[in-house]
CSV table of C-alpha atoms and ligand atoms in Angstrom, one decimal:
chain,number,residue,atom,x,y,z
A,1,MET,CA,1.1,5.5,-48.2
A,2,THR,CA,4.8,4.9,-48.7
A,3,LYS,CA,6.9,4.6,-45.5
A,4,PRO,CA,10.1,6.6,-45.1
A,5,PRO,CA,13.3,4.6,-45.3
A,6,LEU,CA,15.1,3.6,-42.1
A,7,SER,CA,18.4,1.9,-41.8
A,8,ILE,CA,18.7,-0.2,-38.6
A,9,LEU,CA,22.2,-1.1,-37.3
A,10,LEU,CA,22.0,-4.1,-34.9
A,11,CYS,CA,24.8,-4.2,-32.4
A,12,ALA,CA,26.4,-7.6,-32.0
A,13,PRO,CA,27.1,-9.1,-29.5
A,14,ARG,CA,23.9,-8.0,-27.7
A,15,GLY,CA,21.5,-9.5,-25.3
A,16,PHE,CA,21.9,-12.7,-23.2
A,17,CYS,CA,25.4,-13.5,-21.9
A,18,ALA,CA,26.5,-17.0,-20.7
A,19,GLY,CA,25.8,-16.1,-17.0
A,20,VAL,CA,22.2,-15.1,-17.7
A,21,ASP,CA,21.6,-18.0,-20.0
A,22,ARG,CA,22.8,-20.4,-17.2
A,23,ALA,CA,20.8,-18.6,-14.5
A,24,ILE,CA,17.5,-18.9,-16.5
A,25,GLN,CA,18.2,-22.5,-17.3
A,26,ILE,CA,18.7,-23.3,-13.6
A,27,VAL,CA,15.2,-22.0,-12.8
A,28,ASP,CA,13.7,-23.8,-15.8
A,29,LEU,CA,15.4,-27.1,-15.0
A,30,ALA,CA,14.5,-26.9,-11.3
A,31,LEU,CA,10.9,-26.4,-12.3
A,32,GLU,CA,11.0,-29.3,-14.7
A,33,ARG,CA,12.9,-31.6,-12.3
A,34,PHE,CA,11.2,-30.7,-9.0
A,35,GLY,CA,8.0,-29.1,-9.9
A,36,ALA,CA,6.5,-25.8,-8.7
A,37,PRO,CA,7.1,-23.8,-6.7
A,38,VAL,CA,10.7,-23.0,-7.2
A,39,TYR,CA,11.7,-20.0,-5.0
A,40,VAL,CA,14.1,-17.5,-6.4
A,41,ARG,CA,15.8,-14.9,-4.3
A,42,HIS,CA,15.8,-11.6,-6.2
A,43,GLU,CA,15.0,-11.3,-9.9
A,44,ILE,CA,16.9,-14.1,-11.4
A,45,VAL,CA,18.3,-11.5,-13.9
A,46,HIS,CA,17.1,-7.9,-14.1
A,47,ASN,CA,14.4,-8.3,-16.7
A,48,LYS,CA,10.6,-8.2,-16.0
A,49,TYR,CA,9.8,-10.2,-19.1
A,50,VAL,CA,12.1,-13.1,-18.0
A,51,VAL,CA,10.8,-12.9,-14.5
A,52,GLU,CA,7.1,-13.0,-15.7
A,53,GLU,CA,7.7,-16.0,-17.9
A,54,LEU,CA,9.3,-17.9,-15.1
A,55,ARG,CA,6.5,-16.9,-12.7
A,56,ARG,CA,4.0,-18.2,-15.1
A,57,LYS,CA,5.8,-21.6,-15.0
A,58,GLY,CA,5.7,-21.6,-11.2
A,59,ALA,CA,8.7,-19.7,-9.9
A,60,VAL,CA,8.1,-17.6,-6.8
A,61,PHE,CA,10.3,-14.5,-6.5
A,62,VAL,CA,11.2,-13.1,-3.1
A,63,GLU,CA,13.7,-10.5,-2.0
A,64,GLU,CA,14.8,-12.2,1.3
A,65,LEU,CA,14.8,-15.8,2.5
A,66,ASP,CA,12.4,-15.0,5.4
A,67,GLU,CA,9.6,-14.6,2.9
A,68,ILE,CA,9.9,-18.3,2.0
A,69,PRO,CA,8.0,-20.9,4.1
A,70,ASP,CA,9.7,-24.0,5.4
A,71,THR,CA,10.0,-26.1,2.3
A,72,GLY,CA,11.8,-28.9,0.6
A,73,GLN,CA,11.4,-27.1,-2.8
A,74,PRO,CA,14.5,-25.6,-4.5
A,75,VAL,CA,15.6,-22.1,-3.5
A,76,VAL,CA,17.7,-20.4,-6.2
A,77,PHE,CA,20.1,-17.4,-5.7
A,78,SER,CA,20.1,-14.9,-8.6
A,79,ALA,CA,22.9,-14.4,-11.1
A,80,HIS,CA,24.1,-11.3,-9.2
A,81,GLY,CA,25.4,-13.4,-6.3
A,82,VAL,CA,24.7,-13.2,-2.6
A,83,ALA,CA,26.5,-12.4,0.6
A,84,LYS,CA,28.0,-15.3,2.6
A,85,ALA,CA,25.2,-14.9,5.2
A,86,VAL,CA,22.6,-16.0,2.6
A,87,PRO,CA,23.6,-19.6,1.9
A,88,GLU,CA,24.4,-19.9,5.6
A,89,ALA,CA,20.9,-18.8,6.6
A,90,ALA,CA,19.5,-21.2,3.9
A,91,ARG,CA,21.5,-24.0,5.3
A,92,LEU,CA,20.2,-23.4,8.8
A,93,ARG,CA,16.7,-23.6,7.5
A,94,GLY,CA,17.4,-26.8,5.7
A,95,PHE,CA,16.7,-25.4,2.2
A,96,PHE,CA,17.6,-27.1,-1.0
A,97,GLN,CA,19.8,-24.4,-2.5
A,98,LEU,CA,20.7,-23.9,-6.1
A,99,ASP,CA,23.2,-21.2,-6.8
A,100,ALA,CA,22.7,-19.3,-10.1
A,101,THR,CA,25.4,-16.8,-9.3
A,102,CYS,CA,27.4,-16.1,-12.5
A,103,PRO,CA,30.8,-17.9,-12.3
A,104,LEU,CA,32.4,-14.6,-13.2
A,105,VAL,CA,30.8,-13.0,-10.1
A,106,THR,CA,31.9,-16.0,-8.0
A,107,LYS,CA,35.5,-15.4,-9.4
A,108,VAL,CA,35.4,-11.8,-7.9
A,109,HIS,CA,34.1,-13.2,-4.6
A,110,ARG,CA,37.0,-15.6,-4.4
A,111,GLU,CA,39.5,-12.9,-5.3
A,112,ALA,CA,38.2,-10.7,-2.5
A,113,GLU,CA,38.5,-13.6,-0.1
A,114,ILE,CA,42.1,-14.3,-1.1
A,115,HIS,CA,43.0,-10.6,-0.6
A,116,HIS,CA,41.5,-10.7,2.8
A,117,LYS,CA,43.3,-13.9,3.8
A,118,ARG,CA,46.6,-12.2,2.7
A,119,GLY,CA,45.9,-9.3,4.9
A,120,ARG,CA,44.9,-6.8,2.2
A,121,HIS,CA,42.1,-4.3,2.7
A,122,VAL,CA,39.8,-4.5,-0.4
A,123,ILE,CA,38.6,-1.5,-2.4
A,124,LEU,CA,35.6,-2.5,-4.4
A,125,ILE,CA,34.7,-0.3,-7.4
A,126,GLY,CA,31.0,-0.5,-8.0
A,127,HIS,CA,27.5,1.0,-7.4
A,128,ALA,CA,26.2,1.3,-3.9
A,129,GLY,CA,23.0,-0.8,-3.3
A,130,HIS,CA,23.4,-3.0,-6.4
A,131,PRO,CA,22.8,-6.7,-5.4
A,132,GLU,CA,26.2,-7.7,-6.9
A,133,VAL,CA,28.0,-5.1,-4.7
A,134,ILE,CA,26.0,-6.2,-1.6
A,135,GLY,CA,27.0,-9.8,-2.4
A,136,THR,CA,30.7,-9.1,-3.0
A,137,MET,CA,31.0,-6.9,0.1
A,138,GLY,CA,29.2,-9.6,2.0
A,139,GLN,CA,32.0,-12.1,1.3
A,140,LEU,CA,34.1,-10.5,3.9
A,141,PRO,CA,33.5,-9.3,7.5
A,142,ASP,CA,32.1,-5.7,8.0
A,143,GLY,CA,34.8,-3.1,7.5
A,144,ALA,CA,37.1,-5.3,5.3
A,145,VAL,CA,35.8,-3.8,2.1
A,146,THR,CA,35.6,-0.1,1.1
A,147,LEU,CA,33.2,0.8,-1.7
A,148,VAL,CA,34.4,3.4,-4.3
A,149,GLU,CA,31.9,4.7,-6.8
A,150,THR,CA,33.6,7.8,-8.3
A,151,LEU,CA,36.8,9.7,-8.8
A,152,ASP,CA,35.9,11.9,-5.8
A,153,ASP,CA,35.6,8.8,-3.7
A,154,VAL,CA,39.1,7.9,-4.6
A,155,ALA,CA,40.4,11.4,-3.7
A,156,THR,CA,38.8,11.3,-0.2
A,157,LEU,CA,39.4,7.6,0.4
A,158,GLU,CA,40.8,6.9,3.8
A,159,ALA,CA,42.5,3.5,3.8
A,160,PRO,CA,43.0,1.8,7.1
A,161,ASP,CA,46.5,2.8,8.5
A,162,GLY,CA,49.3,0.7,7.3
A,163,ALA,CA,47.1,-1.9,5.5
A,164,ALA,CA,48.1,-3.3,2.2
A,165,LEU,CA,45.5,-2.6,-0.4
A,166,ALA,CA,43.9,-4.5,-3.3
A,167,TYR,CA,41.0,-3.6,-5.6
A,168,THR,CA,38.2,-5.6,-7.3
A,169,THR,CA,35.3,-4.3,-9.3
A,170,GLN,CA,31.6,-5.0,-10.1
A,171,THR,CA,31.4,-7.0,-13.4
A,172,THR,CA,29.0,-4.7,-15.2
A,173,LEU,CA,30.7,-1.3,-15.0
A,174,SER,CA,31.6,1.3,-17.6
A,175,VAL,CA,34.9,0.2,-19.0
A,176,ASP,CA,36.0,3.8,-19.5
A,177,ASP,CA,34.9,5.1,-16.1
A,178,THR,CA,36.5,2.2,-14.4
A,179,ARG,CA,39.8,2.7,-16.2
A,180,ALA,CA,39.9,6.3,-14.9
A,181,ILE,CA,39.1,5.2,-11.3
A,182,VAL,CA,41.8,2.5,-11.4
A,183,GLU,CA,44.3,5.1,-12.7
A,184,ALA,CA,43.4,7.5,-9.9
A,185,LEU,CA,43.6,4.6,-7.3
A,186,THR,CA,47.0,3.5,-8.6
A,187,GLU,CA,48.3,7.0,-8.5
A,188,ARG,CA,47.2,7.5,-4.9
A,189,PHE,CA,48.2,4.0,-3.8
A,190,PRO,CA,51.1,2.8,-6.1
A,191,THR,CA,51.5,-0.5,-4.4
A,192,ILE,CA,47.8,-1.5,-4.6
A,193,THR,CA,47.3,-5.1,-5.9
A,194,ALA,CA,45.3,-5.3,-9.2
A,195,PRO,CA,43.1,-8.3,-10.3
A,196,HIS,CA,45.0,-10.9,-12.3
A,197,LYS,CA,42.5,-10.4,-15.1
A,198,GLU,CA,40.0,-7.6,-15.5
A,199,ASP,CA,36.9,-8.1,-13.3
A,200,ILE,CA,34.5,-6.4,-15.7
A,201,CYS,CA,33.1,-9.3,-17.6
A,202,TYR,CA,33.5,-10.2,-21.3
A,203,ALA,CA,29.8,-9.6,-22.0
A,204,THR,CA,29.9,-6.1,-20.5
A,205,THR,CA,33.1,-5.2,-22.4
A,206,ASN,CA,31.9,-6.6,-25.7
A,207,ARG,CA,28.4,-4.9,-25.6
A,208,GLN,CA,30.0,-1.6,-24.8
A,209,ALA,CA,32.5,-1.9,-27.7
A,210,SER,CA,29.7,-2.7,-30.1
A,211,VAL,CA,27.7,0.4,-29.0
A,212,LYS,CA,30.8,2.5,-29.5
A,213,ALA,CA,31.1,1.3,-33.1
A,214,VAL,CA,27.4,1.9,-33.9
A,215,ALA,CA,26.6,5.1,-31.9
A,216,PRO,CA,28.5,7.6,-34.1
A,217,ARG,CA,26.7,6.2,-37.2
A,218,VAL,CA,23.1,6.6,-36.0
A,219,ASP,CA,20.5,9.4,-35.3
A,220,ALA,CA,19.1,7.4,-32.3
A,221,LEU,CA,19.9,4.3,-30.4
A,222,PHE,CA,17.7,2.0,-28.4
A,223,VAL,CA,19.0,-0.2,-25.6
A,224,VAL,CA,16.6,-2.9,-24.7
A,225,GLY,CA,16.9,-3.5,-21.0
A,226,ALA,CA,15.6,-2.7,-17.6
A,227,PRO,CA,16.3,0.4,-15.5
A,228,ASN,CA,17.7,-1.7,-12.6
A,229,SER,CA,20.1,-3.5,-15.0
A,230,SER,CA,23.5,-2.0,-14.5
A,231,ASN,CA,25.0,-3.3,-17.7
A,232,SER,CA,22.1,-2.0,-19.7
A,233,GLN,CA,22.3,1.4,-18.2
A,234,ARG,CA,26.0,1.5,-19.1
A,235,LEU,CA,25.2,0.8,-22.7
A,236,ARG,CA,22.9,3.8,-22.9
A,237,GLU,CA,25.5,5.9,-21.2
A,238,VAL,CA,28.2,4.8,-23.7
A,239,ALA,CA,26.0,5.7,-26.6
A,240,ALA,CA,25.3,9.2,-25.2
A,241,ARG,CA,29.1,9.7,-24.6
A,242,GLU,CA,29.8,8.7,-28.1
A,243,GLY,CA,27.7,11.7,-29.2
A,244,CYS,CA,24.4,9.9,-29.8
A,245,THR,CA,22.1,12.5,-28.3
A,246,ARG,CA,19.0,10.3,-28.7
A,247,ALA,CA,20.0,7.2,-26.7
A,248,TYR,CA,17.1,5.5,-24.9
A,249,LEU,CA,16.8,2.6,-22.5
A,250,ILE,CA,13.5,0.8,-23.1
A,251,GLN,CA,12.0,-2.3,-21.6
A,252,ARG,CA,9.5,-2.9,-24.4
A,253,ALA,CA,8.6,-1.4,-27.8
A,254,ALA,CA,5.6,0.2,-26.2
A,255,GLU,CA,7.9,2.5,-24.2
A,256,ILE,CA,9.2,4.2,-27.3
A,257,ASP,CA,8.3,7.9,-27.2
A,258,TRP,CA,8.0,8.5,-30.9
A,259,GLU,CA,7.6,12.2,-30.5
A,260,ALA,CA,10.8,12.5,-28.5
A,261,VAL,CA,12.7,10.3,-31.0
A,262,GLY,CA,11.7,12.6,-33.8
A,263,GLU,CA,13.0,12.3,-37.3
A,264,ILE,CA,15.4,9.4,-37.9
A,265,ARG,CA,17.1,7.9,-41.0
A,266,THR,CA,19.4,5.5,-39.1
A,267,VAL,CA,18.9,3.9,-35.8
A,268,GLY,CA,21.0,1.5,-33.6
A,269,ILE,CA,19.6,-1.3,-31.5
A,270,THR,CA,21.3,-3.2,-28.8
A,271,ALA,CA,20.2,-5.2,-25.7
A,272,GLY,CA,21.6,-5.6,-22.2
A,273,ALA,CA,22.9,-9.0,-21.0
A,274,SER,CA,19.5,-9.8,-19.3
A,275,ALA,CA,17.2,-8.8,-22.2
A,276,PRO,CA,15.8,-11.6,-24.4
A,277,GLU,CA,16.1,-11.4,-28.2
A,278,VAL,CA,12.3,-11.6,-28.6
A,279,LEU,CA,12.2,-8.0,-27.2
A,280,VAL,CA,14.7,-6.8,-29.8
A,281,GLU,CA,12.5,-8.4,-32.5
A,282,GLU,CA,9.5,-6.5,-31.0
A,283,VAL,CA,11.4,-3.2,-31.3
A,284,ILE,CA,12.4,-4.0,-35.0
A,285,ASP,CA,8.7,-4.9,-35.7
A,286,ALA,CA,7.5,-1.6,-34.2
A,287,LEU,CA,10.0,0.3,-36.4
A,288,ALA,CA,8.9,-1.7,-39.4
A,289,GLU,CA,5.3,-0.6,-38.9
A,290,ARG,CA,6.3,3.0,-39.4
A,291,TYR,CA,9.4,2.8,-41.7
A,292,ASP,CA,10.6,0.9,-44.6
A,293,VAL,CA,13.5,-0.8,-42.7
A,294,THR,CA,16.7,-2.4,-43.8
A,295,VAL,CA,18.7,-4.2,-41.1
A,296,GLU,CA,22.5,-4.5,-40.9
A,297,THR,CA,24.4,-6.3,-38.1
A,298,VAL,CA,27.5,-4.6,-36.8
A,299,ARG,CA,29.6,-7.3,-35.1
A,300,THR,CA,32.6,-6.3,-33.1
A,301,ALA,CA,33.3,-9.6,-31.3
A,302,ASP,CA,32.4,-13.3,-31.3
A,303,GLU,CA,31.2,-15.0,-28.1
A,304,THR,CA,31.5,-18.7,-27.6
A,305,ILE,CA,31.7,-18.9,-23.8
A,306,ALA,CA,29.3,-21.1,-21.9
A,307,PHE,CA,29.1,-22.2,-18.3
A,308,ASN,CA,28.4,-25.5,-16.7
A,309,LEU,CA,25.2,-26.0,-14.7
A,310,PRO,CA,25.4,-26.7,-11.0
A,311,ARG,CA,26.1,-30.3,-10.1
A,312,GLU,CA,22.6,-31.0,-8.9
A,313,LEU,CA,21.1,-30.2,-12.3
A,314,ARG,CA,23.7,-31.6,-14.6
A,315,ALA,CA,22.5,-35.1,-15.3
A,316,GLY,CA,19.7,-35.1,-17.8
A,317,ALA,CA,20.2,-31.5,-18.8
A,318,ALA,CA,19.6,-30.9,-22.5
B,1,0CG,O1,23.7,-5.6,-15.1
B,1,0CG,P1,23.2,-6.1,-13.8
B,1,0CG,O2,24.4,-6.6,-12.9
B,1,0CG,O3,22.3,-5.2,-13.1
B,1,0CG,O4,22.4,-7.5,-14.0
B,1,0CG,P2,21.5,-8.0,-15.2
B,1,0CG,O5,20.6,-9.0,-14.5
B,1,0CG,O6,20.8,-6.9,-15.9
B,1,0CG,O7,22.4,-8.7,-16.2
B,1,0CG,C1,23.4,-9.6,-16.1
B,1,0CG,C2,23.4,-10.4,-14.8
B,1,0CG,C3,23.4,-10.9,-13.8
B,2,SF4,FE1,28.1,-13.0,-15.8
B,2,SF4,FE2,28.8,-10.8,-17.1
B,2,SF4,FE3,26.6,-11.9,-17.6
B,2,SF4,FE4,26.9,-10.7,-15.3
B,2,SF4,S1,26.8,-9.8,-17.3
B,2,SF4,S2,25.9,-12.7,-15.6
B,2,SF4,S3,29.0,-11.2,-14.9
B,2,SF4,S4,28.6,-12.9,-17.9
């Protein structure tokens, strides 16, 4: 039986960013250097496949430090960053800490700290409950940061009387939504201090731009990524807003609901910053089983950025 033709447009850049790459390397190297177990606080990045692979090698994932027994084995903090209280608690327990916080998240932490030192009240644009937001808010004392999620939040925002204001953002937000929130903030508070350089990271920005280029050209678009991955969720949203009515966030090829997808002649594929390329290949293979596929890469940016490993792991790193 001949298969129907299907043109696949592969978004580029897609998948792993420099922060994710570094975070996974930190756990891998810690396992190699110090043996199992290596404790990891929170999913090192928001991807079950990555977490399972590391678990297989001897990583033990916990949500809080109190789940870890007294140990001399490494304790790694995830790429999303942690509140100041976390390394402090780890220090008190004498843990060997390895910080896999993405340097671009740490940059936001330092910005928030500087604003606070200069007497500015910090407005954080982000999603409540996300570990990065918890970590950034936790850089400053209670009450020093106000979280803003929506335009409505800006309209009803009550800033502390007479305080100078500054804003920072989560790194993995929608570029367009954030622009609108920043405009509204600046309109209400014209003297608010802005970040020196955009807090949304290069990887988030580039992946959204690539989806924008592909979404109008395809019948359906698959984002490989996890439901708890903020940057991956945003990619699905961007595709939908660009008019792609069949945009799906899937963790694995097995999650594709072929009936819902329906008839397709062109399909776009991208992957969140925490999704490994092997899962993109799995999706292409699943499509190739049903269709006669041709694959074209649509590249909208080149990425060359890489981050140094923590000092403790540098010597002998590949
Ligand atoms: O996009 P978020 O911040 O939810 O994180 P994820 O682990 O999916 O990817 C990048 C990082 C850290
Ligand atoms: Fe860092 Fe951006 Fe990757 Fe998050 S998505 S780990 S901020 S580079």
